[in-house]
Amino acid sequence: MTKKQLMFEPNFTLIKIICEAETSKQGRDELFTSVVDVFMHNELMIPLLNQQFRREIQQTSIKDSSTLFRAESAAIKLMSKYFMVEGKQYLMHFVRPLVHKIIQRGSLEVNASKIEKGECVQKNAMKLIEIAQEFLDQLCSNLRKCPV
């Protein structure tokens, strides 16, 4: 059996052993980040998550069911790291340009007691409404690309 076959075998036994290894918090974070990177690259992240969650459910007794998915289990850590990677890509691609537009628009202060000379509360309020609409339009038009 090759290293790749061993790593990606259907039950992901090697990954289970690796993820359950005792290590420091920083080491554990780096480990889970690396596992997510490797499995995403090989398009096996969803099967890995499915297997990890199935395993966690099977190992949880009826009396302990109130703690299911609450601990820092391998399944939860892997899912969290995966969502961070997927979410970051989405945010960088779709939300970042909108944030840059906001920065370029200048002041958006709508509190009359804090507004600077030469600014108009009504104009700033209109800018805020336009920006909010742009965010909404951008998010709605890209729902299918939002990671799930």
PDB file of C-alpha atoms in Angstrom:
ATOM      1  CA  MET A   1       0.000   0.000   0.000  1.00  0.00           C
ATOM      2  CA  THR A   2       1.449   3.395  -0.993  1.00  0.00           C
ATOM      3  CA  LYS A   3       1.602   6.368   1.384  1.00  0.00           C
ATOM      4  CA  LYS A   4      -1.146   8.081  -0.583  1.00  0.00           C
ATOM      5  CA  GLN A   5      -3.389   5.010  -0.459  1.00  0.00           C
ATOM      6  CA  LEU A   6      -2.769   4.707   3.272  1.00  0.00           C
ATOM      7  CA  MET A   7      -3.617   8.359   3.871  1.00  0.00           C
ATOM      8  CA  PHE A   8      -6.751   8.393   1.746  1.00  0.00           C
ATOM      9  CA  GLU A   9      -8.166   4.926   2.480  1.00  0.00           C
ATOM     10  CA  PRO A  10     -11.985   5.078   2.867  1.00  0.00           C
ATOM     11  CA  ASN A  11     -12.054   4.933   6.684  1.00  0.00           C
ATOM     12  CA  PHE A  12      -9.290   7.549   7.055  1.00  0.00           C
ATOM     13  CA  THR A  13      -7.848   5.495   9.932  1.00  0.00           C
ATOM     14  CA  LEU A  14      -4.400   7.069   9.673  1.00  0.00           C
ATOM     15  CA  ILE A  15      -5.913  10.566   9.826  1.00  0.00           C
ATOM     16  CA  LYS A  16      -7.989   9.530  12.853  1.00  0.00           C
ATOM     17  CA  ILE A  17      -4.828   8.413  14.647  1.00  0.00           C
ATOM     18  CA  ILE A  18      -2.925  11.547  13.665  1.00  0.00           C
ATOM     19  CA  CYS A  19      -5.764  13.883  14.692  1.00  0.00           C
ATOM     20  CA  GLU A  20      -6.139  12.215  18.068  1.00  0.00           C
ATOM     21  CA  ALA A  21      -2.431  12.487  18.895  1.00  0.00           C
ATOM     22  CA  GLU A  22      -1.649  14.506  22.004  1.00  0.00           C
ATOM     23  CA  THR A  23       0.197  17.698  21.128  1.00  0.00           C
ATOM     24  CA  SER A  24       0.349  21.364  22.105  1.00  0.00           C
ATOM     25  CA  LYS A  25      -2.479  23.699  21.076  1.00  0.00           C
ATOM     26  CA  GLN A  26      -0.255  25.344  18.479  1.00  0.00           C
ATOM     27  CA  GLY A  27       0.900  21.974  17.179  1.00  0.00           C
ATOM     28  CA  ARG A  28      -2.696  20.762  17.023  1.00  0.00           C
ATOM     29  CA  ASP A  29      -3.783  23.868  15.089  1.00  0.00           C
ATOM     30  CA  GLU A  30      -0.939  23.416  12.609  1.00  0.00           C
ATOM     31  CA  LEU A  31      -1.751  19.731  12.260  1.00  0.00           C
ATOM     32  CA  PHE A  32      -5.425  20.347  11.488  1.00  0.00           C
ATOM     33  CA  THR A  33      -4.558  23.153   9.060  1.00  0.00           C
ATOM     34  CA  SER A  34      -2.187  20.809   7.213  1.00  0.00           C
ATOM     35  CA  VAL A  35      -4.738  17.985   7.092  1.00  0.00           C
ATOM     36  CA  VAL A  36      -7.358  20.367   5.679  1.00  0.00           C
ATOM     37  CA  ASP A  37      -4.914  21.700   3.058  1.00  0.00           C
ATOM     38  CA  VAL A  38      -3.964  18.186   1.910  1.00  0.00           C
ATOM     39  CA  PHE A  39      -7.533  16.901   1.785  1.00  0.00           C
ATOM     40  CA  MET A  40      -8.856  20.011   0.031  1.00  0.00           C
ATOM     41  CA  HIS A  41      -6.090  19.714  -2.551  1.00  0.00           C
ATOM     42  CA  ASN A  42      -7.135  16.108  -3.179  1.00  0.00           C
ATOM     43  CA  GLU A  43     -10.861  17.011  -3.148  1.00  0.00           C
ATOM     44  CA  LEU A  44     -11.497  14.662  -0.234  1.00  0.00           C
ATOM     45  CA  MET A  45     -12.399  17.144   2.488  1.00  0.00           C
ATOM     46  CA  ILE A  46     -16.139  16.436   2.465  1.00  0.00           C
ATOM     47  CA  PRO A  47     -15.684  12.631   2.663  1.00  0.00           C
ATOM     48  CA  LEU A  48     -13.205  13.134   5.514  1.00  0.00           C
ATOM     49  CA  LEU A  49     -15.628  15.371   7.412  1.00  0.00           C
ATOM     50  CA  ASN A  50     -18.459  12.892   6.848  1.00  0.00           C
ATOM     51  CA  GLN A  51     -16.349  10.051   8.210  1.00  0.00           C
ATOM     52  CA  GLN A  52     -15.153  12.091  11.199  1.00  0.00           C
ATOM     53  CA  PHE A  53     -18.685  13.123  12.162  1.00  0.00           C
ATOM     54  CA  ARG A  54     -20.020   9.587  11.697  1.00  0.00           C
ATOM     55  CA  ARG A  55     -17.260   8.282  13.938  1.00  0.00           C
ATOM     56  CA  GLU A  56     -17.980  10.918  16.599  1.00  0.00           C
ATOM     57  CA  ILE A  57     -21.703  10.150  16.583  1.00  0.00           C
ATOM     58  CA  GLN A  58     -21.059   6.420  16.860  1.00  0.00           C
ATOM     59  CA  GLN A  59     -18.700   6.924  19.801  1.00  0.00           C
ATOM     60  CA  THR A  60     -21.118   9.121  21.723  1.00  0.00           C
ATOM     61  CA  SER A  61     -23.343   7.225  24.107  1.00  0.00           C
ATOM     62  CA  ILE A  62     -26.980   8.142  24.667  1.00  0.00           C
ATOM     63  CA  LYS A  63     -26.224   9.489  28.147  1.00  0.00           C
ATOM     64  CA  ASP A  64     -23.429  11.700  26.770  1.00  0.00           C
ATOM     65  CA  SER A  65     -25.431  13.000  23.800  1.00  0.00           C
ATOM     66  CA  SER A  66     -25.719  16.461  25.352  1.00  0.00           C
ATOM     67  CA  THR A  67     -21.980  16.933  24.769  1.00  0.00           C
ATOM     68  CA  LEU A  68     -22.037  15.842  21.128  1.00  0.00           C
ATOM     69  CA  PHE A  69     -20.211  18.386  18.921  1.00  0.00           C
ATOM     70  CA  ARG A  70     -19.389  20.600  21.899  1.00  0.00           C
ATOM     71  CA  ALA A  71     -15.908  19.383  22.692  1.00  0.00           C
ATOM     72  CA  GLU A  72     -12.769  20.157  20.735  1.00  0.00           C
ATOM     73  CA  SER A  73     -13.083  16.921  18.780  1.00  0.00           C
ATOM     74  CA  ALA A  74     -11.185  16.183  15.592  1.00  0.00           C
ATOM     75  CA  ALA A  75     -14.403  16.516  13.595  1.00  0.00           C
ATOM     76  CA  ILE A  76     -15.151  19.977  14.985  1.00  0.00           C
ATOM     77  CA  LYS A  77     -11.558  21.190  14.570  1.00  0.00           C
ATOM     78  CA  LEU A  78     -11.364  19.929  10.975  1.00  0.00           C
ATOM     79  CA  MET A  79     -14.699  21.515  10.099  1.00  0.00           C
ATOM     80  CA  SER A  80     -13.642  24.799  11.700  1.00  0.00           C
ATOM     81  CA  LYS A  81     -10.346  24.910   9.783  1.00  0.00           C
ATOM     82  CA  TYR A  82     -12.132  23.973   6.549  1.00  0.00           C
ATOM     83  CA  PHE A  83     -14.706  26.743   6.990  1.00  0.00           C
ATOM     84  CA  MET A  84     -11.925  29.238   7.696  1.00  0.00           C
ATOM     85  CA  VAL A  85     -10.186  28.376   4.432  1.00  0.00           C
ATOM     86  CA  GLU A  86     -13.360  28.309   2.335  1.00  0.00           C
ATOM     87  CA  GLY A  87     -14.843  31.384   4.005  1.00  0.00           C
ATOM     88  CA  LYS A  88     -11.646  33.379   3.634  1.00  0.00           C
ATOM     89  CA  GLN A  89     -11.509  32.720  -0.107  1.00  0.00           C
ATOM     90  CA  TYR A  90     -15.108  33.837  -0.499  1.00  0.00           C
ATOM     91  CA  LEU A  91     -14.602  36.963   1.593  1.00  0.00           C
ATOM     92  CA  MET A  92     -11.423  37.923  -0.236  1.00  0.00           C
ATOM     93  CA  HIS A  93     -13.032  37.484  -3.641  1.00  0.00           C
ATOM     94  CA  PHE A  94     -16.450  39.053  -3.073  1.00  0.00           C
ATOM     95  CA  VAL A  95     -16.350  41.239   0.023  1.00  0.00           C
ATOM     96  CA  ARG A  96     -12.848  42.726  -0.154  1.00  0.00           C
ATOM     97  CA  PRO A  97     -13.605  44.887  -3.239  1.00  0.00           C
ATOM     98  CA  LEU A  98     -16.653  46.322  -1.463  1.00  0.00           C
ATOM     99  CA  VAL A  99     -14.589  47.195   1.593  1.00  0.00           C
ATOM    100  CA  HIS A 100     -12.082  48.996  -0.632  1.00  0.00           C
ATOM    101  CA  LYS A 101     -14.926  51.014  -2.180  1.00  0.00           C
ATOM    102  CA  ILE A 102     -16.069  52.071   1.282  1.00  0.00           C
ATOM    103  CA  ILE A 103     -12.580  53.230   2.191  1.00  0.00           C
ATOM    104  CA  GLN A 104     -12.329  55.244  -1.022  1.00  0.00           C
ATOM    105  CA  ARG A 105     -15.657  57.016  -0.448  1.00  0.00           C
ATOM    106  CA  GLY A 106     -14.324  58.989   2.491  1.00  0.00           C
ATOM    107  CA  SER A 107     -16.324  59.979   5.522  1.00  0.00           C
ATOM    108  CA  LEU A 108     -19.621  58.262   6.166  1.00  0.00           C
ATOM    109  CA  GLU A 109     -20.391  59.923   9.496  1.00  0.00           C
ATOM    110  CA  VAL A 110     -24.110  60.386  10.077  1.00  0.00           C
ATOM    111  CA  ASN A 111     -23.986  61.613  13.676  1.00  0.00           C
ATOM    112  CA  ALA A 112     -24.572  65.384  13.433  1.00  0.00           C
ATOM    113  CA  SER A 113     -22.534  66.034  16.593  1.00  0.00           C
ATOM    114  CA  LYS A 114     -19.478  64.280  15.119  1.00  0.00           C
ATOM    115  CA  ILE A 115     -19.638  65.440  11.519  1.00  0.00           C
ATOM    116  CA  GLU A 116     -16.771  67.567  10.228  1.00  0.00           C
ATOM    117  CA  LYS A 117     -17.139  70.991   8.599  1.00  0.00           C
ATOM    118  CA  GLY A 118     -18.271  70.826   4.998  1.00  0.00           C
ATOM    119  CA  GLU A 119     -19.933  67.435   5.384  1.00  0.00           C
ATOM    120  CA  CYS A 120     -23.629  66.777   5.105  1.00  0.00           C
ATOM    121  CA  VAL A 121     -25.421  64.170   7.219  1.00  0.00           C
ATOM    122  CA  GLN A 122     -27.989  63.542   4.472  1.00  0.00           C
ATOM    123  CA  LYS A 123     -25.315  62.980   1.787  1.00  0.00           C
ATOM    124  CA  ASN A 124     -23.419  60.610   4.073  1.00  0.00           C
ATOM    125  CA  ALA A 125     -26.633  58.767   4.880  1.00  0.00           C
ATOM    126  CA  MET A 126     -27.297  58.341   1.155  1.00  0.00           C
ATOM    127  CA  LYS A 127     -23.753  57.010   0.681  1.00  0.00           C
ATOM    128  CA  LEU A 128     -24.363  54.486   3.473  1.00  0.00           C
ATOM    129  CA  ILE A 129     -27.616  53.362   1.867  1.00  0.00           C
ATOM    130  CA  GLU A 130     -25.849  52.945  -1.496  1.00  0.00           C
ATOM    131  CA  ILE A 131     -23.060  50.923   0.125  1.00  0.00           C
ATOM    132  CA  ALA A 132     -25.534  48.717   1.982  1.00  0.00           C
ATOM    133  CA  GLN A 133     -27.384  48.092  -1.286  1.00  0.00           C
ATOM    134  CA  GLU A 134     -24.116  47.211  -3.051  1.00  0.00           C
ATOM    135  CA  PHE A 135     -23.286  44.706  -0.303  1.00  0.00           C
ATOM    136  CA  LEU A 136     -26.733  43.183  -0.533  1.00  0.00           C
ATOM    137  CA  ASP A 137     -26.638  43.035  -4.341  1.00  0.00           C
ATOM    138  CA  GLN A 138     -23.154  41.485  -4.330  1.00  0.00           C
ATOM    139  CA  LEU A 139     -24.070  38.854  -1.747  1.00  0.00           C
ATOM    140  CA  CYS A 140     -27.376  37.969  -3.410  1.00  0.00           C
ATOM    141  CA  SER A 141     -25.858  37.717  -6.885  1.00  0.00           C
ATOM    142  CA  ASN A 142     -23.146  35.364  -5.610  1.00  0.00           C
ATOM    143  CA  LEU A 143     -25.167  33.083  -3.331  1.00  0.00           C
ATOM    144  CA  ARG A 144     -24.306  30.032  -5.409  1.00  0.00           C
ATOM    145  CA  LYS A 145     -20.615  30.747  -4.888  1.00  0.00           C
ATOM    146  CA  CYS A 146     -20.959  31.080  -1.123  1.00  0.00           C
ATOM    147  CA  PRO A 147     -19.304  28.120   0.595  1.00  0.00           C
ATOM    148  CA  VAL A 148     -21.714  25.745   2.284  1.00  0.00           C
TER     149      VAL A 148
END
